[in-house]
Structures are given as structure tokens and as C-alpha cells.
């Protein structure tokens, strides 16, 4: 069975599904990244611990982007002083996802041999940055927090605790299935402040009973969120709507239209040439190897090369 056949049969790949758990308006997103995650991770051919962590970064990126209203690009970047130096993923409002990692292969191998692939072991100390870029005419928003936790899910919790002051739960799963296909998914729930929730009813005084119910609903939702298995979250045997119903139907759940997610890079020949024409002569000389200037996209591995004559024409502003 081919990779294309596997994805065609699954029927539940590559989506961002918003939902709400009643009666206290707990807001959530479910993400499945199967063909998109596999395409990106298989293309790079990273060591398995790196691929798994990058899969988590991409899945969390889509989850967080789903909570925002924006037109542009939402990106998540992790910088560390460990074997994995950088991981980047971004997701556009059109549903386009990409990601890459930079790392020391020998150090990754040694760290993986010495224990579990945790954030401290693989990434070390550093920070996680979330950025919303809506274009040149708008101000970029960025939130930065130190890496704090054994997993990227724990680091995400810490970001929301420090920067957004929102209680957040997230269950992330990234794995290879029996066919060697990368599967990724996540469930995220956030508890909105009581003033923005659906209970108590408007105009009614809040009572101790109201607050007890508010806390109980959150605790129950977190237990149910944690109960979802990696196969349920990232696999294809259980459809997303059926999983959400199993977890939250006793409280009442409403799902909203799903957004398709697709692997797609934003690099282009025009963008590459725009960068090259902005560089100084010295910078161009530093990039030249055996008479050629090479440019390789870190995200999709597309490659462009220019010889001396091609660079002269480009920098002179004439057509190639």
C-alpha cells in the first residue's frame, strides 16, 4: 500500500477543528496533521527525536493559531543551547504549514542514547517565541517566555500562565504508525475568564455553588482531555468528531467548521532574488562557492543557483 493510498483511506487527515464545551464555555481546538506532518518530516529526514519534537512544534503552532483572529502568519520559534539549536514552524491564515529544525547531529545522537528525548535534554535552556505577523502595514505581536518544562506541552502551559493568564490544557501526540508514516495531533482546551463565559446566566448573582460548578467543570474537562490516547489523537481509527463526543458529550459540546491544513512553503524565486539584490558585494562574495551562489530554503529544500553572469544580470536589474 502506497503513502497516497494510506492517506486516501484515512479520511480524517490535516484539519483544525474548533469546539466549545458547555455550560461554562471552555474553548478548544483539535488538530490532526497526518499527510502534512509526514510530508514535512519525511522530506527533511531528521533523526527520530528531532522529527518527533518538530512534529510537536508544528501541531502546537496550528493549535495556537486556531485561537486567534488574524490575516497573515502565526509562527512559533524555539531557540536553545542544547543539541537542537532551533525549531521553527509557521501557519498562515490560509491554512499553509511549514517547519524545520537546526541541530548538531552527533550531540542529538548522544543525548538520545543517554535518556528520554525531553526538552532539557534535547533543547536545553532557551526560549519559546510566538509571533503574529499581519503584514508590513501592521504592528507585529510577539510573546516570549523561557523554556520551562520537560515537554513542549508543559512549555506551552507556562507561556499561557505567564503571558496570557489563561488556564490551558494540551495533549499532544506525534508518532510513526505501522507503515512508517508520521502521524501528529493535539487536543487543547482553554478556560475563559468567568466574565466571558456562559455561566452564571447574565444578570444573576454568582454564588458559591456557581463557582464550585465552574471549578468542577474545568477539573473534569482536564481529566477527560488527559484520557485521550496518542492513537486516538494522532491516529485515523477514530474520527475527530467521535473522539470529541466521547470525551465531552456529558457536558455538551459544540463543534464548528473545520479548517483544512496543508503543507506549503512560501519561498519563491522572486523572494530569493529580492534578497540577493539587497546584499552587498562583500556578502555576495562570501556566499560564492566555485563561482556559484547557492540559496537553499530551510523549510522545503528548494534550491536556486546563480553563476557570475547570472548574478551580474540580476544585480543590474535585467531579466534572467
Backbone as numpy.savetxt, mean C-alpha at the origin, in Angstrom:
# Nx Ny Nz CAx CAy CAz Cx Cy Cz
-1.86 -25.24 -15.39 -2.72 -24.04 -15.39 -1.84 -22.80 -15.39
-2.13 -21.86 -16.29 -1.31 -20.65 -16.40 -1.70 -19.63 -15.35
-0.81 -18.62 -15.16 -1.13 -17.53 -14.22 -2.41 -16.82 -14.63
-2.58 -16.57 -15.93 -3.79 -15.89 -16.40 -5.04 -16.70 -16.07
-4.95 -18.05 -16.23 -6.10 -18.90 -15.91 -6.43 -18.85 -14.43
-5.40 -18.83 -13.59 -5.63 -18.78 -12.15 -6.37 -17.51 -11.76
-5.94 -16.37 -12.29 -6.60 -15.13 -11.95 -8.00 -15.05 -12.56
-8.19 -15.60 -13.76 -9.50 -15.56 -14.39 -10.52 -16.37 -13.61
-10.07 -17.47 -12.99 -10.98 -18.31 -12.24 -11.31 -17.75 -10.87
-10.44 -16.93 -10.31 -10.64 -16.48 -8.94 -11.84 -15.55 -8.81
-11.96 -14.57 -9.69 -13.11 -13.68 -9.70 -13.16 -12.66 -8.58
-12.17 -12.64 -7.69 -12.23 -11.72 -6.55 -10.91 -10.97 -6.40
-10.28 -10.64 -7.52 -8.96 -10.04 -7.48 -9.02 -8.53 -7.59
-8.04 -7.86 -6.95 -7.70 -6.48 -7.26 -8.85 -5.50 -7.08
-9.20 -5.27 -5.81 -10.26 -4.32 -5.52 -10.05 -3.67 -4.17
-10.68 -2.51 -4.03 -10.76 -1.78 -2.77 -12.25 -1.63 -2.45
-12.68 -2.25 -1.35 -14.10 -2.32 -1.02 -14.36 -1.58 0.29
-14.96 -0.38 0.23 -15.30 0.34 1.47 -16.56 -0.27 2.11
-16.62 -0.19 3.45 -17.81 -0.68 4.14 -17.97 0.05 5.46
-19.12 -0.12 6.08 -19.42 0.50 7.36 -20.14 -0.50 8.25
-19.70 -0.57 9.49 -20.32 -1.46 10.47 -21.19 -0.64 11.40
-22.48 -0.97 11.46 -23.42 -0.25 12.33 -23.41 -0.89 13.72
-24.02 -0.25 14.72 -24.75 1.02 14.65 -23.88 2.25 14.96
-22.58 2.05 15.21 -21.74 3.18 15.61 -20.87 3.71 14.48
-21.18 3.37 13.26 -20.48 3.94 12.12 -19.00 3.63 12.07
-18.62 2.38 12.37 -17.22 1.99 12.22 -16.93 1.87 10.73
-15.94 2.59 10.26 -15.65 2.62 8.84 -14.49 1.71 8.48
-14.62 0.99 7.39 -13.59 0.04 7.03 -13.35 -0.05 5.54
-12.24 -0.71 5.20 -11.91 -1.02 3.83 -11.38 -2.44 3.78
-11.78 -3.15 2.74 -11.16 -4.44 2.45 -10.42 -4.32 1.13
-9.21 -4.86 1.10 -8.37 -4.80 -0.10 -7.97 -6.21 -0.50
-8.07 -6.49 -1.78 -7.49 -7.71 -2.35 -6.57 -7.29 -3.50
-5.34 -7.72 -3.44 -4.36 -7.44 -4.50 -3.74 -8.77 -4.91
-4.27 -9.36 -5.93 -3.75 -10.66 -6.34 -2.98 -10.56 -7.65
-3.64 -10.36 -8.78 -2.87 -10.21 -10.02 -1.98 -8.97 -9.97
-2.45 -7.87 -9.36 -1.63 -6.65 -9.26 -0.39 -6.89 -8.41
-0.59 -7.51 -7.22 0.55 -7.78 -6.35 1.52 -8.75 -7.00
0.99 -9.81 -7.61 1.88 -10.80 -8.22 2.67 -10.19 -9.38
2.03 -9.37 -10.20 2.73 -8.76 -11.33 3.92 -7.93 -10.85
3.70 -7.12 -9.83 4.76 -6.25 -9.32 5.87 -7.05 -8.65
5.50 -7.97 -7.77 6.51 -8.71 -7.02 7.26 -9.70 -7.91
6.56 -10.33 -8.83 7.22 -11.29 -9.72 8.17 -10.58 -10.67
7.81 -9.38 -11.12 8.67 -8.61 -12.02 10.00 -8.29 -11.35
9.96 -7.91 -10.09 11.19 -7.51 -9.40 12.03 -8.72 -9.00
11.40 -9.83 -8.66 12.15 -11.01 -8.25 12.97 -10.81 -6.99
12.44 -10.04 -6.05 13.15 -9.80 -4.80 13.21 -11.08 -3.96
14.15 -11.14 -2.99 14.11 -12.23 -2.00 12.75 -12.26 -1.30
12.33 -13.42 -0.89 10.96 -13.57 -0.36 10.65 -12.64 0.81
11.55 -12.44 1.79 11.21 -11.51 2.88 10.97 -10.08 2.39
11.73 -9.66 1.38 11.54 -8.31 0.82 10.21 -8.24 0.08
9.91 -9.26 -0.72 8.65 -9.28 -1.46 7.46 -9.24 -0.50
7.54 -10.00 0.58 6.43 -10.05 1.53 6.20 -8.67 2.16
7.28 -8.02 2.58 7.13 -6.71 3.20 6.65 -5.66 2.19
7.16 -5.72 0.95 6.68 -4.78 -0.06 5.21 -5.05 -0.37
4.80 -6.32 -0.38 3.39 -6.63 -0.56 2.54 -6.01 0.53
3.03 -6.02 1.76 2.31 -5.39 2.86 2.24 -3.88 2.67
3.35 -3.29 2.24 3.37 -1.84 2.01 2.34 -1.45 0.96
2.29 -2.20 -0.15 1.34 -1.88 -1.20 -0.10 -2.04 -0.73
-0.37 -3.08 0.03 -1.73 -3.34 0.51 -2.17 -2.27 1.49
-1.30 -1.90 2.41 -1.62 -0.84 3.37 -1.81 0.49 2.65
-1.02 0.74 1.62 -1.16 1.98 0.84 -2.56 2.09 0.26
-3.06 1.03 -0.35 -4.39 1.05 -0.94 -5.45 1.22 0.15
-5.26 0.54 1.28 -6.20 0.67 2.41 -6.31 2.12 2.87
-5.17 2.75 3.08 -5.16 4.12 3.60 -5.71 5.10 2.56
-5.34 4.90 1.30 -5.85 5.77 0.25 -7.36 5.71 0.16
-7.92 4.54 0.44 -9.37 4.38 0.38 -10.12 5.19 1.41
-9.43 5.66 2.43 -10.08 6.47 3.46 -10.09 7.95 3.11
-9.46 8.32 2.01 -9.29 9.74 1.68 -10.08 10.13 0.44
-10.41 11.40 0.37 -10.97 11.97 -0.85 -9.89 12.84 -1.47
-9.36 12.40 -2.60 -8.28 13.14 -3.24 -8.29 12.85 -4.74
-7.69 13.73 -5.49 -7.47 13.55 -6.92 -5.98 13.69 -7.17
-5.32 12.59 -7.33 -3.87 12.63 -7.50 -3.24 11.33 -7.06
-2.18 11.45 -6.24 -1.38 10.29 -5.85 -1.23 10.23 -4.34
-1.53 9.07 -3.76 -1.24 8.81 -2.36 -0.05 7.87 -2.31
0.97 8.24 -1.56 2.17 7.40 -1.50 2.55 7.09 -0.06
3.15 5.92 0.10 3.69 5.49 1.39 5.16 5.17 1.17
6.02 5.78 1.97 7.46 5.56 1.84 8.04 5.18 3.19
8.87 4.16 3.19 9.56 3.72 4.41 11.06 3.82 4.18
11.74 4.48 5.11 13.20 4.59 5.08 13.75 3.98 6.36
14.78 3.16 6.22 15.36 2.54 7.39 16.86 2.41 7.29
17.50 2.02 8.39 18.95 1.84 8.40 19.32 0.36 8.46
18.36 -0.52 8.16 18.61 -1.95 8.16 18.87 -2.50 6.78
18.77 -3.81 6.61 19.02 -4.43 5.30 18.13 -3.88 4.19
16.86 -3.58 4.50 15.98 -2.94 3.52 16.04 -1.44 3.77
16.60 -0.70 2.83 16.81 0.74 3.03 15.56 1.56 2.70
14.85 1.14 1.66 13.72 1.92 1.17 12.63 1.00 0.65
11.38 1.34 0.94 10.23 0.73 0.28 9.25 1.83 -0.05
8.75 1.82 -1.28 7.84 2.86 -1.75 6.67 2.21 -2.49
5.48 2.68 -2.21 4.31 2.31 -3.00 3.45 3.55 -3.18
2.83 3.67 -4.34 1.86 4.76 -4.49 0.63 4.27 -5.25
-0.47 4.96 -4.99 -1.78 4.57 -5.50 -2.50 5.83 -5.95
-2.93 5.85 -7.20 -3.58 7.05 -7.72 -5.09 6.97 -7.50
-5.73 8.12 -7.61 -7.19 8.16 -7.48 -7.87 7.43 -8.63
-7.13 7.10 -9.69 -7.66 6.30 -10.79 -7.51 4.80 -10.55
-6.91 4.43 -9.41 -6.77 3.01 -9.09 -5.50 2.36 -9.59
-4.45 3.14 -9.88 -3.21 2.59 -10.40 -2.19 2.43 -9.27
-1.61 1.25 -9.18 -0.70 0.90 -8.08 0.66 0.52 -8.62
1.71 0.92 -7.88 3.06 0.48 -8.19 3.89 0.47 -6.91
5.05 -0.21 -6.93 5.90 -0.25 -5.75 7.27 -0.80 -6.07
8.24 -0.47 -5.21 9.58 -1.04 -5.34 10.29 -0.96 -4.00
11.40 -1.71 -3.89 12.22 -1.72 -2.68 13.70 -1.61 -3.06
14.50 -1.03 -2.17 15.95 -0.98 -2.31 16.56 -1.61 -1.07
17.54 -2.50 -1.25 18.02 -3.27 -0.11 19.42 -3.82 -0.40
20.06 -4.28 0.68 21.35 -4.96 0.60 21.05 -6.46 0.61
21.29 -7.12 -0.52 20.86 -8.52 -0.64 21.55 -9.43 0.36
22.86 -9.25 0.58 23.57 -10.10 1.54 23.05 -9.88 2.95
22.79 -8.62 3.30 22.28 -8.32 4.65 20.87 -8.88 4.84
20.05 -8.83 3.79 18.70 -9.40 3.88 18.78 -10.90 4.11
19.65 -11.57 3.37 19.80 -13.02 3.50 20.25 -13.39 4.91
21.22 -12.65 5.44 21.71 -12.93 6.79 20.64 -12.68 7.83
19.88 -11.58 7.69 18.82 -11.27 8.64 17.74 -12.33 8.61
17.40 -12.82 7.42 16.36 -13.85 7.30 16.81 -15.16 7.93
18.10 -15.46 7.82 18.62 -16.70 8.41 18.64 -16.64 9.93
18.74 -15.43 10.47 18.88 -15.27 11.93 17.55 -15.14 12.66
16.45 -15.12 11.96 15.17 -15.01 12.67 14.06 -14.52 11.77
12.91 -14.25 12.40 11.72 -13.84 11.69 11.92 -12.48 11.01
11.26 -12.29 9.87 11.44 -11.05 9.09 10.59 -9.93 9.66
10.97 -9.44 10.84 10.24 -8.36 11.49 10.73 -7.01 10.97
9.98 -5.96 11.29 10.39 -4.61 10.89 11.75 -4.24 11.51
11.96 -4.42 12.82 13.28 -4.07 13.38 14.43 -4.85 12.74
14.20 -6.12 12.42 15.28 -6.93 11.87 15.57 -6.59 10.41
14.51 -6.34 9.63 14.69 -6.13 8.20 14.86 -4.66 7.81
14.18 -3.77 8.52 14.21 -2.35 8.15 15.02 -1.53 9.14
15.02 -1.95 10.40 15.77 -1.24 11.42 15.06 0.01 11.89
15.83 1.00 12.32 15.25 2.27 12.74 15.04 3.17 11.54
13.99 3.98 11.63 13.71 4.87 10.51 12.34 5.50 10.66
11.70 5.76 9.53 10.41 6.44 9.59 9.50 5.93 8.48
8.23 6.22 8.66 7.22 5.92 7.66 6.52 7.24 7.32
6.42 7.53 6.02 5.84 8.80 5.57 4.66 8.53 4.64
3.58 9.26 4.87 2.39 9.19 4.03 2.22 10.54 3.35
2.06 10.54 2.03 1.99 11.79 1.28 0.80 11.77 0.33
0.08 12.89 0.28 -0.98 13.09 -0.70 -0.55 14.23 -1.62
-0.39 13.93 -2.91 0.03 14.91 -3.89 -1.09 15.06 -4.92
-1.72 16.25 -4.93 -2.84 16.48 -5.85 -2.46 17.42 -7.00
-1.15 17.54 -7.24 -0.72 18.33 -8.39 0.00 19.60 -8.00
0.51 20.29 -9.01 1.36 21.46 -8.77 0.59 22.64 -8.20
-0.71 22.71 -8.39 -1.47 23.86 -7.92 -2.03 23.68 -6.52
-1.70 22.60 -5.86 -2.21 22.33 -4.50 -1.05 22.03 -3.58
-1.29 22.24 -2.30 -0.25 21.97 -1.30 -0.23 20.49 -0.96
0.97 19.91 -0.94 1.09 18.50 -0.57 0.88 18.33 0.92
0.20 17.23 1.27 0.05 16.87 2.68 0.97 15.71 2.98
1.69 15.77 4.10 2.57 14.68 4.47 2.54 14.45 5.97
2.45 13.19 6.36 2.56 12.80 7.76 3.74 11.86 7.92
4.57 12.10 8.92 5.77 11.30 9.15 5.82 10.88 10.62
6.04 9.58 10.85 6.22 9.08 12.22 7.36 8.09 12.23
8.02 7.92 13.37 9.06 6.90 13.46 8.47 5.50 13.31
9.29 4.59 12.79 8.88 3.19 12.75 8.81 2.67 14.18
7.65 2.17 14.57 7.47 1.70 15.94 6.58 0.47 15.92
7.18 -0.71 16.04 6.40 -1.94 16.04 7.17 -3.07 15.38
6.71 -4.28 15.63 7.34 -5.46 15.04 6.87 -5.69 13.61
5.67 -5.20 13.28 5.10 -5.40 11.96 4.71 -4.05 11.36
4.47 -4.05 10.05 4.03 -2.82 9.41 2.62 -2.45 9.84
1.79 -3.43 10.19 0.47 -3.13 10.73 0.59 -2.36 12.04
1.50 -2.77 12.90 1.71 -2.06 14.17 2.24 -0.65 13.91
3.10 -0.48 12.93 3.60 0.85 12.59 2.47 1.75 12.09
1.54 1.17 11.35 0.39 1.93 10.87 -0.50 2.36 12.03
-0.72 1.45 12.98 -1.47 1.80 14.18 -0.85 3.01 14.86
0.47 2.99 14.98 1.16 4.07 15.68 1.01 5.40 14.93
1.03 5.34 13.60 0.82 6.56 12.82 -0.54 7.17 13.14
-1.58 6.36 13.12 -2.92 6.90 13.38 -3.07 7.36 14.82
-2.40 6.68 15.74 -2.48 7.09 17.14 -1.82 8.44 17.34
-0.66 8.65 16.71 0.10 9.88 16.91 -0.44 11.04 16.06
-0.68 10.78 14.77 -0.94 11.86 13.84 -2.42 12.15 13.63
-3.23 11.12 13.59 -4.64 11.31 13.27 -5.55 11.16 14.49
-5.01 10.57 15.55 -5.79 10.33 16.78 -7.08 9.58 16.47
-6.95 8.56 15.63 -8.06 7.67 15.29 -7.70 6.26 15.71
-8.60 5.60 16.40 -8.38 4.20 16.74 -8.55 3.37 15.48
-7.54 2.55 15.19 -7.49 1.82 13.93 -7.07 0.39 14.19
-7.72 -0.52 13.50 -7.32 -1.92 13.51 -7.07 -2.37 12.08
-6.03 -3.17 11.88 -5.72 -3.64 10.53 -5.17 -5.06 10.59
-5.64 -5.88 9.69 -5.20 -7.27 9.56 -4.70 -7.44 8.13
-3.39 -7.65 7.97 -2.76 -7.72 6.65 -2.25 -9.13 6.41
-2.42 -9.61 5.18 -1.93 -10.94 4.82 -1.27 -10.87 3.45
-0.04 -11.39 3.36 0.67 -11.50 2.09 1.32 -12.87 2.08
1.09 -13.63 1.03 1.64 -14.99 0.97 1.71 -15.47 -0.47
2.43 -16.56 -0.67 2.41 -17.27 -1.94 1.47 -18.46 -1.83
0.66 -18.69 -2.87 -0.25 -19.83 -2.81 0.43 -21.08 -3.36
-0.36 -22.16 -3.53 0.21 -23.44 -3.96 0.74 -23.40 -5.38
0.35 -22.38 -6.15 0.84 -22.25 -7.53 2.05 -21.31 -7.62
2.53 -20.80 -6.47 3.63 -19.85 -6.49 3.20 -18.44 -6.84
1.90 -18.15 -6.69 1.35 -16.83 -7.01 1.27 -16.00 -5.74
1.74 -14.76 -5.81 1.63 -13.86 -4.67 0.18 -13.40 -4.49
-0.31 -13.50 -3.27 -1.65 -13.04 -2.91 -1.50 -12.06 -1.75
-2.25 -10.96 -1.81 -2.16 -9.95 -0.75 -3.55 -9.40 -0.45
-3.76 -9.04 0.81 -5.05 -8.46 1.18 -4.97 -7.84 2.55
-6.00 -7.07 2.89 -6.05 -6.42 4.21 -7.49 -6.08 4.55
-7.74 -6.07 5.85 -8.98 -5.54 6.41 -8.60 -4.43 7.37
-9.23 -3.27 7.23 -8.96 -2.16 8.13 -10.27 -1.60 8.67
-10.31 -1.34 9.96 -11.45 -0.68 10.60 -10.96 0.53 11.36
-11.74 1.60 11.33 -11.44 2.80 12.10 -12.68 3.25 12.86
-12.45 3.67 14.09 -13.56 4.18 14.90 -13.56 5.69 14.84
-14.62 6.23 14.26 -14.75 7.68 14.18 -15.06 8.26 15.56
-14.70 9.52 15.83 -15.09 10.16 17.09 -16.61 10.08 17.27
-17.04 9.99 18.50 -18.47 9.77 18.77 -19.34 10.84 18.16
-18.85 12.10 18.10 -19.65 13.17 17.52 -19.97 12.92 16.05
-19.09 12.16 15.38 -19.33 11.90 13.97 -19.97 10.57 13.70
-20.29 9.82 14.74 -20.89 8.51 14.57 -22.39 8.56 14.44
-23.01 7.38 14.43 -24.44 7.29 14.25 -25.19 7.07 15.56
-24.47 6.92 16.64 -25.14 6.71 17.92 -24.36 7.46 18.98
-25.03 7.97 20.00 -26.46 7.99 20.20 -27.19 8.80 19.13
-28.50 8.70 19.09 -29.29 9.43 18.10 -29.16 10.93 18.34
-29.17 11.70 17.23 -29.05 13.16 17.38 -30.11 13.72 18.31
-29.68 14.62 19.18 -30.64 15.26 20.08 -30.85 14.55 21.39
-30.35 13.31 21.50 -30.52 12.57 22.74 -29.25 12.66 23.58
-29.43 12.75 24.87 -28.28 12.85 25.77 -27.52 11.53 25.79
-26.21 11.62 25.88 -25.42 10.41 25.98 -25.46 9.91 27.42
-25.61 8.60 27.55 -25.69 7.99 28.88 -24.51 7.04 29.05
-24.36 6.56 30.29 -23.33 5.56 30.54 -23.57 4.34 29.66
-24.85 3.99 29.47 -25.18 2.85 28.63 -24.72 3.07 27.20
-24.91 4.28 26.68 -24.46 4.61 25.33 -22.95 4.39 25.19
-22.21 4.90 26.18 -20.76 4.81 26.10 -20.29 3.36 26.25
-20.96 2.60 27.11 -20.62 1.18 27.25 -20.83 0.44 25.94
-21.95 0.74 25.28 -22.24 0.09 24.00 -21.22 0.50 22.94
-20.82 1.76 22.99 -19.83 2.28 22.05 -18.50 1.53 22.19
-18.07 1.33 23.44 -16.81 0.62 23.68 -16.95 -0.86 23.35
-18.09 -1.47 23.72 -18.29 -2.89 23.44 -18.28 -3.17 21.94
-18.90 -2.26 21.17 -18.96 -2.46 19.73 -17.56 -2.45 19.13
-16.69 -1.57 19.61 -15.33 -1.50 19.09 -14.53 -2.75 19.47
-14.65 -3.18 20.72 -13.92 -4.38 21.14 -14.37 -5.60 20.35
-15.67 -5.73 20.14 -16.18 -6.86 19.37 -15.69 -6.81 17.93
-15.70 -5.62 17.34 -15.24 -5.48 15.96 -13.76 -5.87 15.83
-12.94 -5.50 16.83 -11.53 -5.85 16.77 -11.32 -7.36 16.90
-12.12 -8.01 17.73 -12.02 -9.47 17.86 -12.36 -10.13 16.53
-13.43 -9.67 15.90 -13.84 -10.26 14.63 -12.82 -9.96 13.53
-12.27 -8.76 13.52 -11.25 -8.41 12.54 -10.05 -9.35 12.66
-9.63 -9.60 13.89 -8.46 -10.45 14.13 -8.73 -11.91 13.80
-10.01 -12.29 13.79 -10.35 -13.69 13.55 -10.23 -14.09 12.08
-10.17 -13.13 11.18 -10.06 -13.44 9.75 -8.69 -14.04 9.47
-8.66 -15.19 8.82 -7.40 -15.88 8.55 -6.70 -15.28 7.32
-5.38 -15.51 7.18 -4.68 -15.03 5.99 -5.30 -15.53 4.69
-5.76 -16.79 4.69 -6.37 -17.33 3.48 -7.68 -16.62 3.16
-8.46 -16.28 4.18 -9.71 -15.57 3.95 -9.45 -14.16 3.41
-8.43 -13.51 3.94 -8.16 -12.13 3.55 -7.51 -12.05 2.17
-6.50 -12.89 1.94 -5.71 -12.76 0.71 -6.01 -13.84 -0.32
-6.77 -14.86 0.05 -7.05 -15.95 -0.88 -8.21 -15.62 -1.79
-8.68 -16.64 -2.48 -9.77 -16.46 -3.43 -10.96 -17.37 -3.15
-10.87 -18.18 -2.11 -11.95 -19.13 -1.84 -13.18 -18.45 -1.24
-12.97 -17.34 -0.56 -14.07 -16.62 0.07 -14.19 -15.24 -0.57
-15.34 -14.94 -1.14 -15.55 -13.64 -1.77 -15.52 -12.54 -0.71
-15.06 -11.34 -1.06 -14.96 -10.26 -0.06 -16.27 -9.97 0.65
-17.39 -9.93 -0.09 -18.66 -9.60 0.56 -19.08 -10.69 1.53
-18.78 -11.94 1.21 -19.14 -13.04 2.12 -18.28 -13.00 3.38
-17.01 -12.65 3.24 -16.15 -12.54 4.42 -16.64 -11.42 5.33
-16.96 -10.26 4.77 -17.46 -9.16 5.58 -18.77 -9.54 6.28
-19.64 -10.26 5.58 -20.90 -10.68 6.19 -20.63 -11.64 7.35
-19.72 -12.58 7.17 -19.41 -13.52 8.25 -18.90 -12.80 9.49
-18.06 -11.80 9.27 -17.44 -11.13 10.40 -18.38 -10.18 11.12
-19.22 -9.45 10.39 -19.90 -8.30 11.00 -21.42 -8.29 10.84
-22.04 -9.38 10.36 -23.47 -9.31 10.09 -24.31 -9.13 11.35
-23.81 -9.56 12.49 -24.62 -9.43 13.71 -24.79 -7.97 14.11
-23.85 -7.13 13.76 -23.95 -5.71 14.07 -24.62 -4.92 12.95
-24.65 -5.50 11.76 -25.16 -4.79 10.61 -24.03 -4.18 9.82
-23.93 -4.52 8.54 -22.83 -4.02 7.73 -23.36 -3.54 6.39
-22.79 -2.44 5.92 -23.14 -1.88 4.61 -21.86 -1.75 3.79
-21.87 -2.37 2.62 -20.74 -2.27 1.71 -21.08 -1.29 0.60
-20.07 -0.56 0.15 -20.24 0.44 -0.90 -19.57 -0.06 -2.18
-19.79 0.61 -3.31 -19.20 0.13 -4.57 -17.68 -0.03 -4.48
-17.19 -1.13 -5.01 -15.76 -1.41 -4.97 -15.04 -0.64 -6.08
-13.80 -0.24 -5.78 -12.95 0.41 -6.78 -11.95 -0.61 -7.32
-11.87 -0.79 -8.63 -10.86 -1.69 -9.19 -9.45 -1.16 -8.93
-8.52 -2.07 -8.72 -7.11 -1.73 -8.54 -6.33 -2.42 -9.64
-5.40 -1.70 -10.27 -4.60 -2.30 -11.32 -3.14 -1.87 -11.20
-2.26 -2.76 -11.59 -0.83 -2.43 -11.64 -0.60 -1.56 -12.85
-0.04 -0.37 -12.62 0.29 0.51 -13.74 1.30 1.55 -13.28
2.37 1.71 -14.07 3.39 2.69 -13.75 3.09 4.00 -14.46
3.60 5.10 -13.91 3.37 6.41 -14.49 4.59 6.94 -15.25
5.63 6.12 -15.37 6.80 6.59 -16.10 6.48 6.69 -17.59
7.24 7.51 -18.30 7.05 7.67 -19.73 8.31 8.25 -20.35
8.42 8.11 -21.65 9.56 8.67 -22.37 9.62 10.19 -22.20
8.46 10.83 -22.25 8.43 12.28 -22.10 8.94 12.72 -20.73
8.55 11.99 -19.69 9.01 12.35 -18.34 10.51 12.14 -18.20
11.00 11.05 -18.74 12.44 10.78 -18.67 13.22 11.88 -19.38
12.77 12.25 -20.55 13.50 13.26 -21.32 13.38 14.63 -20.68
12.27 14.89 -20.02 12.14 16.17 -19.31 13.17 16.26 -18.19
13.40 15.15 -17.48 14.41 15.14 -16.42 15.80 15.30 -17.01
16.09 14.58 -18.08 17.43 14.64 -18.67 17.76 16.04 -19.16
16.80 16.73 -19.74 17.08 18.08 -20.24 17.27 19.08 -19.11
16.84 18.73 -17.90 17.01 19.64 -16.76 18.35 19.47 -16.07
19.11 18.42 -16.42 20.38 18.13 -15.75 21.52 18.95 -16.34
22.52 19.17 -15.50 23.71 19.90 -15.96 24.61 18.99 -16.79
25.55 19.59 -17.49 26.51 18.81 -18.29 27.30 17.86 -17.40
27.68 18.33 -16.22 28.45 17.48 -15.31 27.62 16.28 -14.87
26.34 16.50 -14.56 25.48 15.39 -14.15 25.30 14.38 -15.29
25.17 14.87 -16.51 25.06 13.97 -17.66 26.34 13.15 -17.82
27.50 13.80 -17.65 28.76 13.06 -17.77 28.85 11.96 -16.71
28.40 12.25 -15.50 28.43 11.25 -14.42 27.54 10.05 -14.75
26.49 10.27 -15.54 25.56 9.19 -15.89 26.01 8.40 -17.11
26.97 8.90 -17.82 27.37 8.28 -19.09 28.31 7.10 -18.84
27.96 5.95 -19.43 28.77 4.74 -19.32 29.00 4.20 -20.73
30.28 4.11 -21.12 30.63 3.61 -22.46 29.89 4.37 -23.56
29.78 5.69 -23.37 29.18 6.53 -24.38 27.66 6.55 -24.39
27.03 5.90 -23.42 25.57 5.83 -23.37 25.04 6.34 -22.03
23.90 7.00 -22.07 23.18 7.40 -20.87 22.00 6.44 -20.69
21.95 5.75 -19.54 20.88 4.80 -19.26 19.95 5.36 -18.19
18.66 5.16 -18.39 17.66 5.48 -17.38 16.76 4.26 -17.20
16.65 3.77 -15.97 15.80 2.60 -15.68 14.79 2.99 -14.62
13.51 2.75 -14.86 12.47 3.04 -13.88 12.54 2.00 -12.76
12.66 2.47 -11.52 12.74 1.55 -10.38 11.44 0.77 -10.20
10.32 1.36 -10.60 9.03 0.72 -10.37 8.75 -0.41 -11.36
8.89 -0.12 -12.66 8.46 -1.11 -13.66 9.61 -1.68 -14.49
10.82 -1.20 -14.26 12.03 -1.68 -14.94 12.08 -1.32 -16.42
11.24 -0.38 -16.86 11.38 0.13 -18.22 12.74 0.82 -18.36
13.32 0.73 -19.55 14.70 1.21 -19.75 14.77 2.10 -20.99
15.47 3.20 -20.85 15.74 4.10 -21.97 17.25 4.31 -22.06
17.76 4.43 -23.26 19.19 4.71 -23.43 19.41 5.69 -24.58
20.41 6.54 -24.40 20.71 7.60 -25.37 22.20 7.62 -25.62
22.58 7.63 -26.89 24.00 7.80 -27.22 24.32 9.30 -27.26
25.56 9.61 -27.59 26.00 11.01 -27.56 25.18 11.86 -28.53
24.94 11.36 -29.72 24.18 12.13 -30.71 22.74 12.32 -30.24
22.17 11.27 -29.63 20.80 11.38 -29.14 20.67 12.41 -28.03
21.68 12.47 -27.14 21.65 13.44 -26.05 21.80 14.86 -26.59
22.66 15.02 -27.61 22.83 16.36 -28.19 21.53 16.86 -28.79
20.84 16.01 -29.52 19.56 16.39 -30.14 18.52 16.69 -29.06
18.51 15.86 -28.02 17.53 16.05 -26.95 17.77 17.38 -26.25
18.99 17.66 -25.89 19.29 18.85 -25.14 19.24 20.11 -26.02
19.29 19.89 -27.33 19.13 21.02 -28.25 17.66 21.35 -28.49
16.78 20.49 -27.97 15.37 20.75 -28.09 14.77 20.30 -29.40
15.49 19.42 -30.16 14.95 18.91 -31.41 14.36 17.54 -31.20
13.55 17.09 -32.13 12.92 15.78 -32.04 13.96 14.70 -32.26
13.75 13.57 -31.55 14.63 12.42 -31.76 14.25 11.71 -33.05
